PDB file of C-alpha atoms in Angstrom:
ATOM      1  CA  UNK A   1      56.007  71.496 181.211  1.00 79.00           C
ATOM      2  CA  UNK A   2      53.623  69.094 182.950  1.00 84.00           C
ATOM      3  CA  UNK A   3      52.424  65.990 181.197  1.00 90.00           C
ATOM      4  CA  UNK A   4      49.171  64.489 182.414  1.00 94.00           C
ATOM      5  CA  UNK A   5      48.339  60.937 181.610  1.00 93.00           C
ATOM      6  CA  UNK A   6      44.675  59.733 181.950  1.00 95.00           C
ATOM      7  CA  UNK A   7      43.312  56.175 182.048  1.00 95.00           C
ATOM      8  CA  UNK A   8      40.152  54.370 183.003  1.00 96.00           C
ATOM      9  CA  UNK A   9      37.604  55.524 180.527  1.00 94.00           C
ATOM     10  CA  UNK A  10      35.269  53.160 178.692  1.00 97.00           C
ATOM     11  CA  UNK A  11      31.741  51.966 178.042  1.00 98.00           C
ATOM     12  CA  UNK A  12      29.413  51.179 180.887  1.00 98.00           C
ATOM     13  CA  UNK A  13      25.659  50.636 181.369  1.00 98.00           C
ATOM     14  CA  UNK A  14      23.624  53.175 183.191  1.00 98.00           C
ATOM     15  CA  UNK A  15      23.824  52.659 186.879  1.00 98.00           C
ATOM     16  CA  UNK A  16      27.302  51.270 186.640  1.00 98.00           C
ATOM     17  CA  UNK A  17      30.597  52.637 187.840  1.00 98.00           C
ATOM     18  CA  UNK A  18      33.966  53.649 186.438  1.00 98.00           C
ATOM     19  CA  UNK A  19      37.164  54.888 187.980  1.00 98.00           C
ATOM     20  CA  UNK A  20      39.379  57.446 186.105  1.00 98.00           C
ATOM     21  CA  UNK A  21      42.998  57.893 186.961  1.00 97.00           C
ATOM     22  CA  UNK A  22      45.385  60.767 186.087  1.00 96.00           C
ATOM     23  CA  UNK A  23      49.061  60.858 186.782  1.00 94.00           C
ATOM     24  CA  UNK A  24      51.544  63.781 186.466  1.00 91.00           C
ATOM     25  CA  UNK A  25      54.880  61.958 186.461  1.00 85.00           C
ATOM     26  CA  UNK A  26      57.861  64.027 187.300  1.00 78.00           C
ATOM     27  CA  UNK A  27      55.687  66.970 188.459  1.00 75.00           C
ATOM     28  CA  UNK A  28      57.672  68.920 190.957  1.00 72.00           C
ATOM     29  CA  UNK A  29      55.442  71.877 191.619  1.00 74.00           C
ATOM     30  CA  UNK A  30      54.236  72.254 195.124  1.00 76.00           C
ATOM     31  CA  UNK A  31      50.760  72.930 196.467  1.00 87.00           C
ATOM     32  CA  UNK A  32      48.901  72.051 193.270  1.00 92.00           C
ATOM     33  CA  UNK A  33      45.243  71.432 192.698  1.00 95.00           C
ATOM     34  CA  UNK A  34      43.997  68.783 190.363  1.00 96.00           C
ATOM     35  CA  UNK A  35      40.658  68.050 188.841  1.00 97.00           C
ATOM     36  CA  UNK A  36      38.433  66.887 186.038  1.00 98.00           C
ATOM     37  CA  UNK A  37      36.456  68.643 183.284  1.00 98.00           C
ATOM     38  CA  UNK A  38      34.184  67.010 180.787  1.00 98.00           C
ATOM     39  CA  UNK A  39      32.867  67.761 177.312  1.00 98.00           C
ATOM     40  CA  UNK A  40      29.906  66.104 175.738  1.00 97.00           C
ATOM     41  CA  UNK A  41      29.318  66.199 172.011  1.00 92.00           C
ATOM     42  CA  UNK A  42      28.030  69.579 170.903  1.00 95.00           C
ATOM     43  CA  UNK A  43      28.421  71.071 174.378  1.00 96.00           C
ATOM     44  CA  UNK A  44      30.972  73.303 176.064  1.00 97.00           C
ATOM     45  CA  UNK A  45      33.585  71.940 178.365  1.00 97.00           C
ATOM     46  CA  UNK A  46      32.276  71.944 181.973  1.00 98.00           C
ATOM     47  CA  UNK A  47      33.736  71.481 185.456  1.00 98.00           C
ATOM     48  CA  UNK A  48      33.159  68.163 187.110  1.00 98.00           C
ATOM     49  CA  UNK A  49      35.329  67.986 190.290  1.00 98.00           C
ATOM     50  CA  UNK A  50      38.552  69.187 191.785  1.00 98.00           C
ATOM     51  CA  UNK A  51      40.708  68.642 194.840  1.00 96.00           C
ATOM     52  CA  UNK A  52      43.239  71.066 196.413  1.00 95.00           C
ATOM     53  CA  UNK A  53      46.642  70.271 197.853  1.00 92.00           C
ATOM     54  CA  UNK A  54      45.131  70.216 201.298  1.00 92.00           C
ATOM     55  CA  UNK A  55      42.285  67.876 200.286  1.00 94.00           C
ATOM     56  CA  UNK A  56      39.513  70.325 199.910  1.00 96.00           C
ATOM     57  CA  UNK A  57      37.069  69.069 197.252  1.00 97.00           C
ATOM     58  CA  UNK A  58      34.666  70.759 194.957  1.00 98.00           C
ATOM     59  CA  UNK A  59      31.976  69.231 192.758  1.00 98.00           C
ATOM     60  CA  UNK A  60      29.573  70.253 190.090  1.00 98.00           C
ATOM     61  CA  UNK A  61      25.957  69.913 191.240  1.00 98.00           C
ATOM     62  CA  UNK A  62      25.319  67.429 188.443  1.00 97.00           C
ATOM     63  CA  UNK A  63      27.815  64.896 189.844  1.00 98.00           C
ATOM     64  CA  UNK A  64      27.600  65.666 193.629  1.00 98.00           C
ATOM     65  CA  UNK A  65      26.782  62.484 195.590  1.00 98.00           C
ATOM     66  CA  UNK A  66      27.728  60.228 192.739  1.00 98.00           C
ATOM     67  CA  UNK A  67      31.338  61.088 191.951  1.00 98.00           C
ATOM     68  CA  UNK A  68      34.215  61.157 194.443  1.00 98.00           C
ATOM     69  CA  UNK A  69      37.619  62.732 193.716  1.00 98.00           C
ATOM     70  CA  UNK A  70      40.712  61.799 195.589  1.00 97.00           C
ATOM     71  CA  UNK A  71      44.542  62.055 195.350  1.00 94.00           C
ATOM     72  CA  UNK A  72      47.255  59.521 195.730  1.00 87.00           C
ATOM     73  CA  UNK A  73      49.722  59.671 198.676  1.00 79.00           C
ATOM     74  CA  UNK A  74      52.333  61.255 196.405  1.00 78.00           C
ATOM     75  CA  UNK A  75      49.779  63.898 195.396  1.00 81.00           C
ATOM     76  CA  UNK A  76      50.774  63.740 191.761  1.00 89.00           C
ATOM     77  CA  UNK A  77      47.910  61.372 190.938  1.00 93.00           C
ATOM     78  CA  UNK A  78      44.212  62.065 191.006  1.00 96.00           C
ATOM     79  CA  UNK A  79      41.276  59.656 190.805  1.00 97.00           C
ATOM     80  CA  UNK A  80      37.577  60.183 189.898  1.00 98.00           C
ATOM     81  CA  UNK A  81      35.331  57.361 191.161  1.00 98.00           C
ATOM     82  CA  UNK A  82      32.078  57.600 189.213  1.00 98.00           C
ATOM     83  CA  UNK A  83      29.093  55.720 190.540  1.00 98.00           C
ATOM     84  CA  UNK A  84      25.440  55.590 189.477  1.00 98.00           C
ATOM     85  CA  UNK A  85      26.393  56.669 186.002  1.00 98.00           C
ATOM     86  CA  UNK A  86      23.765  58.209 183.744  1.00 98.00           C
ATOM     87  CA  UNK A  87      23.702  58.522 179.914  1.00 97.00           C
ATOM     88  CA  UNK A  88      24.109  62.247 180.360  1.00 97.00           C
ATOM     89  CA  UNK A  89      27.538  61.606 181.928  1.00 98.00           C
ATOM     90  CA  UNK A  90      28.756  60.545 178.472  1.00 98.00           C
ATOM     91  CA  UNK A  91      31.608  62.821 177.588  1.00 98.00           C
ATOM     92  CA  UNK A  92      35.368  63.125 177.114  1.00 98.00           C
ATOM     93  CA  UNK A  93      36.891  63.621 180.588  1.00 98.00           C
ATOM     94  CA  UNK A  94      39.939  65.816 180.935  1.00 98.00           C
ATOM     95  CA  UNK A  95      42.353  65.810 183.802  1.00 97.00           C
ATOM     96  CA  UNK A  96      43.615  69.293 184.789  1.00 97.00           C
ATOM     97  CA  UNK A  97      46.312  70.720 187.119  1.00 95.00           C
ATOM     98  CA  UNK A  98      46.923  74.183 188.452  1.00 94.00           C
ATOM     99  CA  UNK A  99      47.590  76.100 191.715  1.00 92.00           C
ATOM    100  CA  UNK A 100      44.064  76.808 192.716  1.00 91.00           C
ATOM    101  CA  UNK A 101      40.615  75.355 192.113  1.00 93.00           C
ATOM    102  CA  UNK A 102      38.508  77.011 189.502  1.00 94.00           C
ATOM    103  CA  UNK A 103      35.185  76.029 187.846  1.00 94.00           C
ATOM    104  CA  UNK A 104      36.337  77.824 184.661  1.00 95.00           C
ATOM    105  CA  UNK A 105      38.552  76.047 182.095  1.00 95.00           C
ATOM    106  CA  UNK A 106      40.710  79.151 181.766  1.00 95.00           C
ATOM    107  CA  UNK A 107      41.647  78.746 185.480  1.00 95.00           C
ATOM    108  CA  UNK A 108      43.670  75.621 184.857  1.00 96.00           C
ATOM    109  CA  UNK A 109      47.218  75.596 183.417  1.00 94.00           C
ATOM    110  CA  UNK A 110      47.722  72.036 182.322  1.00 94.00           C
ATOM    111  CA  UNK A 111      45.385  69.584 180.565  1.00 96.00           C
ATOM    112  CA  UNK A 112      45.445  65.898 179.738  1.00 96.00           C
ATOM    113  CA  UNK A 113      44.563  64.520 176.331  1.00 96.00           C
ATOM    114  CA  UNK A 114      41.141  63.325 177.447  1.00 97.00           C
ATOM    115  CA  UNK A 115      39.573  59.898 177.967  1.00 97.00           C
ATOM    116  CA  UNK A 116      36.141  58.867 176.594  1.00 98.00           C
ATOM    117  CA  UNK A 117      33.380  57.783 179.008  1.00 98.00           C
ATOM    118  CA  UNK A 118      30.277  56.368 177.387  1.00 98.00           C
ATOM    119  CA  UNK A 119      27.228  55.432 179.442  1.00 98.00           C
ATOM    120  CA  UNK A 120      24.617  53.375 177.573  1.00 97.00           C
ATOM    121  CA  UNK A 121      20.904  53.447 178.539  1.00 94.00           C
TER     122      UNK A 121
END
C-alpha cells in the first residue's frame, strides 16, 4: 500500500502562485508516474498534470503555460508549481501515483487525501 501525503494548498488572490507538494514515503515501486487531478465543487474530477519516471510531462490545456510539474531527486516526491492562478483553478487537488500516465482517474492506482486550493477574484 502506498500512502501519499500532500501539502501546500491554501487561499491566494487571482494572479498569485502556490506550490503543492506530495510525498510517497517508503514507496519502493520502480518506474512510477506521479501527477495531480483536481475537482471543483459540482464538477467531475479532472486531470491537471503528470510526470513519468523519465521526466516526460503532460498537462491539461487549461493549465498549460501556468503550471509546472516536477519530481524530487529521490523521485518519490512530486511538486506542482501553480502560477497566474485564476478563480476557476479553485478545487481540491489530489496527488496520484501509478505506472503510466493517464488523463483518466481510473488510470491511477493510488490517491492522496486532497488539498484545497482557493483562488479569490
